[in-house]
Coordinates of N, CA, C and O in Angstrom, one line a residue:
M1 N 93.0 90.5 88.3 CA 93.9 91.2 87.4 C 93.3 92.6 87.2 O 92.1 92.7 86.9
S2 N 94.1 93.6 87.3 CA 93.7 95.0 87.2 C 93.8 95.4 85.7 O 94.7 95.0 85.0
T3 N 92.8 96.1 85.2 CA 92.8 96.6 83.9 C 93.0 98.1 83.9 O 92.6 98.8 84.8
Y4 N 93.7 98.7 83.0 CA 94.0 100.1 82.9 C 94.2 100.5 81.5 O 94.5 99.7 80.6
S5 N 94.1 101.8 81.2 CA 94.4 102.3 79.9 C 95.9 102.5 79.7 O 96.5 103.2 80.5
D6 N 96.5 102.0 78.7 CA 97.9 102.1 78.4 C 98.1 103.3 77.6 O 98.3 103.2 76.4
N7 N 98.2 104.5 78.2 CA 98.4 105.7 77.5 C 99.8 106.3 77.9 O 99.9 106.9 78.9
R8 N 100.8 106.1 77.0 CA 102.1 106.5 77.4 C 102.3 108.0 77.3 O 103.3 108.5 77.7
S9 N 101.3 108.8 76.8 CA 101.5 110.2 76.8 C 100.9 110.8 78.1 O 101.1 112.1 78.3
E10 N 100.4 110.1 79.0 CA 99.8 110.6 80.2 C 100.9 110.5 81.3 O 101.2 109.4 81.8
F11 N 101.5 111.6 81.7 CA 102.6 111.6 82.6 C 102.2 111.9 84.0 O 102.9 111.7 85.0
L12 N 100.9 112.2 84.3 CA 100.4 112.5 85.6 C 99.5 111.5 86.1 O 98.8 111.7 87.1
A13 N 99.4 110.3 85.5 CA 98.6 109.2 85.9 C 99.1 108.7 87.2 O 100.3 108.5 87.4
P14 N 98.1 108.4 88.1 CA 98.6 107.8 89.4 C 99.0 106.3 89.2 O 98.5 105.6 88.3
L15 N 100.0 105.9 90.0 CA 100.4 104.5 90.0 C 99.4 103.6 90.6 O 98.7 104.0 91.6
K16 N 99.2 102.4 90.0 CA 98.3 101.4 90.6 C 99.2 100.2 91.0 O 99.9 99.7 90.2
L17 N 99.1 99.9 92.2 CA 99.9 98.7 92.8 C 99.0 97.6 93.1 O 97.9 97.7 93.6
Q18 N 99.5 96.4 92.8 CA 98.8 95.2 93.2 C 99.8 94.4 94.0 O 100.9 94.0 93.5
V19 N 99.5 94.1 95.3 CA 100.4 93.4 96.2 C 99.7 92.0 96.5 O 98.6 91.9 96.8
S20 N 100.5 91.0 96.3 CA 100.1 89.7 96.6 C 101.2 89.0 97.5 O 102.4 89.4 97.5
R21 N 100.9 87.9 98.1 CA 101.8 87.2 99.0 C 101.7 85.8 98.8 O 100.6 85.2 98.8
D22 N 102.9 85.1 98.6 CA 102.9 83.6 98.6 C 103.4 83.2 100.0 O 103.3 84.0 101.0
E23 N 103.9 82.0 100.1 CA 104.3 81.5 101.4 C 105.3 82.5 102.2 O 105.2 82.7 103.4
E24 N 106.3 83.0 101.5 CA 107.4 83.8 102.1 C 107.6 85.1 101.5 O 108.3 85.9 102.1
N25 N 107.1 85.4 100.3 CA 107.5 86.6 99.6 C 106.3 87.4 99.3 O 105.1 87.0 99.2
Y26 N 106.5 88.7 99.1 CA 105.5 89.6 98.6 C 105.8 89.9 97.2 O 107.0 90.1 96.8
V27 N 104.8 90.0 96.4 CA 105.0 90.4 95.0 C 104.2 91.7 94.7 O 103.0 91.7 95.0
I28 N 104.9 92.7 94.2 CA 104.3 94.0 93.9 C 104.4 94.2 92.4 O 105.4 94.2 91.8
E29 N 103.2 94.4 91.9 CA 103.1 94.7 90.4 C 102.6 96.2 90.3 O 101.7 96.6 91.0
I30 N 103.3 96.9 89.4 CA 103.0 98.3 89.2 C 102.3 98.5 87.8 O 102.9 98.0 86.8
F31 N 101.2 99.2 87.8 CA 100.5 99.5 86.5 C 100.3 101.0 86.4 O 100.3 101.7 87.4
G32 N 100.1 101.4 85.2 CA 99.7 102.8 84.9 C 100.8 103.8 84.9 O 100.5 105.0 84.8
A33 N 102.0 103.4 85.1 CA 103.1 104.4 85.1 C 103.6 104.6 83.7 O 103.7 103.7 82.9
S34 N 104.0 105.8 83.4 CA 104.5 106.1 82.1 C 106.0 105.7 82.0 O 106.5 105.3 80.9
V35 N 106.7 105.6 83.1 CA 108.1 105.2 83.1 C 108.2 104.1 84.2 O 108.4 104.3 85.3
I36 N 108.0 102.8 83.7 CA 107.9 101.7 84.6 C 109.2 101.5 85.4 O 109.1 101.3 86.6
A37 N 110.3 101.5 84.8 CA 111.6 101.3 85.5 C 111.8 102.3 86.6 O 112.2 101.9 87.7
N38 N 111.6 103.5 86.4 CA 111.8 104.5 87.4 C 110.8 104.3 88.5 O 111.1 104.5 89.7
S39 N 109.6 103.9 88.2 CA 108.5 103.7 89.2 C 108.9 102.5 90.1 O 108.8 102.6 91.3
I40 N 109.4 101.5 89.5 CA 109.8 100.3 90.3 C 111.0 100.6 91.2 O 111.0 100.3 92.4
A41 N 112.0 101.4 90.7 CA 113.1 101.8 91.5 C 112.7 102.7 92.6 O 113.1 102.5 93.8
Y42 N 111.8 103.6 92.4 CA 111.3 104.5 93.4 C 110.5 103.7 94.5 O 110.8 103.9 95.7
V43 N 109.6 102.8 94.1 CA 108.9 102.0 95.1 C 109.9 101.1 95.9 O 109.7 100.9 97.1
S44 N 110.9 100.6 95.3 CA 111.8 99.7 96.0 C 112.6 100.5 97.0 O 112.9 100.0 98.1
E45 N 112.9 101.7 96.7 CA 113.6 102.6 97.7 C 112.7 102.9 98.9 O 113.1 103.0 100.0
L46 N 111.4 103.1 98.6 CA 110.5 103.4 99.7 C 110.3 102.2 100.6 O 110.2 102.4 101.8
L47 N 110.2 101.0 100.0 CA 110.0 99.8 100.8 C 111.2 99.2 101.5 O 111.1 98.5 102.4
D48 N 112.4 99.5 100.9 CA 113.7 99.0 101.5 C 113.7 97.5 101.6 O 113.9 97.0 102.7
P49 N 113.5 96.8 100.5 CA 113.4 95.3 100.6 C 114.8 94.7 100.8 O 115.8 95.4 100.5
I50 N 114.9 93.4 101.2 CA 116.1 92.7 101.3 C 116.7 92.3 99.9 O 117.8 92.4 99.7
S51 N 115.7 92.0 99.0 CA 116.2 91.6 97.7 C 115.1 92.0 96.7 O 113.9 92.1 97.0
I52 N 115.5 92.1 95.4 CA 114.6 92.4 94.3 C 114.8 91.4 93.2 O 116.0 91.2 92.8
F53 N 113.8 90.8 92.7 CA 113.9 89.9 91.6 C 113.3 90.6 90.4 O 112.1 90.9 90.4
L54 N 114.0 90.8 89.3 CA 113.6 91.4 88.1 C 113.6 90.4 87.0 O 114.6 89.8 86.7
G55 N 112.5 90.4 86.3 CA 112.4 89.5 85.1 C 113.0 90.1 83.9 O 112.9 91.3 83.7
L56 N 113.7 89.3 83.1 CA 114.2 89.8 81.8 C 113.6 89.0 80.7 O 113.2 87.9 80.8
T57 N 113.4 89.7 79.5 CA 112.9 89.1 78.4 C 114.1 88.3 77.7 O 115.3 88.6 78.1
R58 N 113.8 87.5 76.8 CA 114.9 86.8 76.1 C 115.0 87.3 74.7 O 115.5 86.6 73.8
N59 N 114.6 88.5 74.4 CA 114.7 89.1 73.1 C 116.1 89.5 72.8 O 116.9 89.9 73.7
N60 N 116.4 89.4 71.5 CA 117.8 89.9 71.1 C 117.9 91.4 71.2 O 116.8 92.1 71.2
L61 N 119.1 91.9 71.1 CA 119.3 93.4 71.3 C 118.6 94.2 70.1 O 118.1 95.3 70.4
M62 N 118.6 93.7 68.9 CA 118.0 94.4 67.8 C 116.5 94.5 68.0 O 116.0 95.6 67.8
E63 N 115.9 93.4 68.4 CA 114.4 93.5 68.7 C 114.1 94.4 69.8 O 113.2 95.2 69.7
Q64 N 114.9 94.4 70.9 CA 114.7 95.3 72.0 C 114.9 96.8 71.5 O 114.1 97.7 71.9
S65 N 115.8 97.1 70.7 CA 116.1 98.4 70.2 C 114.9 98.9 69.3 O 114.4 100.0 69.4
L66 N 114.4 98.0 68.5 CA 113.2 98.4 67.6 C 112.0 98.6 68.5 O 111.2 99.6 68.2
R67 N 111.8 97.8 69.5 CA 110.6 98.0 70.4 C 110.7 99.3 71.1 O 109.7 100.0 71.3
Y68 N 111.9 99.7 71.5 CA 112.1 101.0 72.2 C 111.9 102.1 71.2 O 111.2 103.1 71.6
I69 N 112.4 102.1 70.0 CA 112.2 103.2 69.1 C 110.7 103.3 68.6 O 110.2 104.4 68.6
L70 N 110.1 102.2 68.3 CA 108.7 102.2 67.8 C 107.7 102.3 68.8 O 106.6 102.9 68.6
L71 N 107.9 101.6 70.0 CA 106.8 101.5 71.0 C 107.1 102.2 72.3 O 106.3 102.2 73.2
G72 N 108.4 102.6 72.5 CA 108.8 103.2 73.8 C 108.9 102.1 74.9 O 108.9 102.5 76.0
E73 N 109.1 100.9 74.5 CA 109.2 99.8 75.5 C 110.7 99.3 75.5 O 111.4 99.4 74.5
G74 N 111.1 98.8 76.6 CA 112.5 98.3 76.7 C 112.6 97.2 77.7 O 111.6 96.7 78.2
E75 N 113.8 96.8 78.0 CA 114.2 95.8 79.0 C 114.0 96.4 80.3 O 115.0 97.0 80.8
T76 N 112.9 96.3 81.0 CA 112.6 97.0 82.2 C 113.5 96.5 83.3 O 114.0 97.4 84.1
G77 N 113.8 95.3 83.4 CA 114.7 94.8 84.5 C 116.1 95.5 84.5 O 116.6 95.9 85.5
L78 N 116.7 95.6 83.3 CA 118.0 96.2 83.2 C 117.9 97.7 83.5 O 118.8 98.3 84.1
M79 N 116.8 98.4 83.1 CA 116.6 99.8 83.4 C 116.4 100.1 84.9 O 117.0 101.0 85.4
V80 N 115.7 99.2 85.6 CA 115.6 99.3 87.0 C 117.0 99.2 87.7 O 117.3 100.0 88.5
Y81 N 117.7 98.2 87.3 CA 119.1 98.0 87.8 C 119.9 99.2 87.6 O 120.6 99.7 88.5
K82 N 120.0 99.8 86.4 CA 120.8 100.9 86.1 C 120.3 102.2 86.8 O 121.1 103.0 87.3
T83 N 119.0 102.3 87.0 CA 118.4 103.5 87.7 C 118.9 103.4 89.2 O 119.3 104.4 89.8
L84 N 118.8 102.2 89.8 CA 119.2 102.1 91.2 C 120.7 102.3 91.3 O 121.1 102.9 92.3
L85 N 121.5 101.8 90.4 CA 122.9 102.0 90.5 C 123.3 103.5 90.5 O 124.1 104.0 91.2
T86 N 122.6 104.2 89.6 CA 122.9 105.6 89.4 C 122.4 106.4 90.7 O 123.2 107.2 91.2
Y87 N 121.3 106.0 91.3 CA 120.8 106.6 92.5 C 121.8 106.3 93.7 O 122.1 107.2 94.5
W88 N 122.3 105.1 93.7 CA 123.2 104.7 94.8 C 124.5 105.4 94.8 O 125.2 105.6 95.8
E89 N 124.9 105.8 93.6 CA 126.2 106.6 93.5 C 126.0 107.9 94.2 O 127.0 108.5 94.7
W90 N 124.8 108.4 94.4 CA 124.6 109.7 95.0 C 124.2 109.6 96.5 O 124.1 110.6 97.2
T91 N 124.1 108.4 97.0 CA 123.7 108.2 98.4 C 124.8 107.7 99.2 O 125.8 107.1 98.6
P92 N 124.8 107.8 100.5 CA 125.9 107.3 101.4 C 126.0 105.8 101.2 O 125.0 105.1 101.0
E93 N 127.3 105.3 101.4 CA 127.5 103.8 101.2 C 126.9 103.0 102.4 O 126.8 101.8 102.2
D94 N 126.7 103.6 103.5 CA 126.1 102.9 104.6 C 124.6 102.6 104.5 O 124.0 101.9 105.3
D95 N 124.0 103.2 103.4 CA 122.6 102.9 103.2 C 122.5 101.5 102.8 O 123.2 100.9 102.1
V96 N 121.4 100.8 103.4 CA 121.2 99.4 103.1 C 120.7 99.2 101.7 O 119.7 99.9 101.2
R97 N 121.3 98.4 100.9 CA 120.9 98.2 99.5 C 120.5 96.7 99.3 O 121.2 95.8 99.8
P98 N 119.5 96.5 98.6 CA 119.0 95.1 98.4 C 119.8 94.4 97.4 O 120.6 94.9 96.6
L99 N 119.8 93.0 97.5 CA 120.4 92.2 96.5 C 119.5 92.2 95.3 O 118.2 92.2 95.4
I100 N 120.0 92.3 94.1 CA 119.2 92.4 92.9 C 119.5 91.1 92.1 O 120.6 90.8 91.8
F101 N 118.4 90.4 91.7 CA 118.5 89.2 90.9 C 117.9 89.5 89.6 O 116.7 89.8 89.5
L102 N 118.6 89.4 88.5 CA 118.1 89.5 87.1 C 117.8 88.1 86.6 O 118.7 87.3 86.5
M103 N 116.6 87.8 86.3 CA 116.2 86.4 86.0 C 115.4 86.4 84.7 O 114.8 87.4 84.3
S104 N 115.5 85.3 84.0 CA 114.7 85.1 82.8 C 114.2 83.7 82.8 O 114.6 82.8 83.6
D105 N 113.2 83.4 81.9 CA 112.5 82.1 81.9 C 113.5 81.0 81.5 O 114.4 81.1 80.8

């Protein structure tokens, strides 16, 4: 497990990736980014995967809103999805797009 300083005011910090593989899949974890959702969307476009599995919290909307206002944290899975949809609106439709699975525990 990688350790890093969680400093949200550092916008020029390099991304730290941890790649692991199980029997059939690769798992990529991103650390050290000030905007995690945009970083995940960017890396997914670079790698051009077949599918992306995004974890969701089971927090209610009010709790998520408070965490965003107070801590700058939010529902990363939904933000990645929205970021990719916005990007895909600007790209040609013949571009290969991954299947996106939004999952929770």
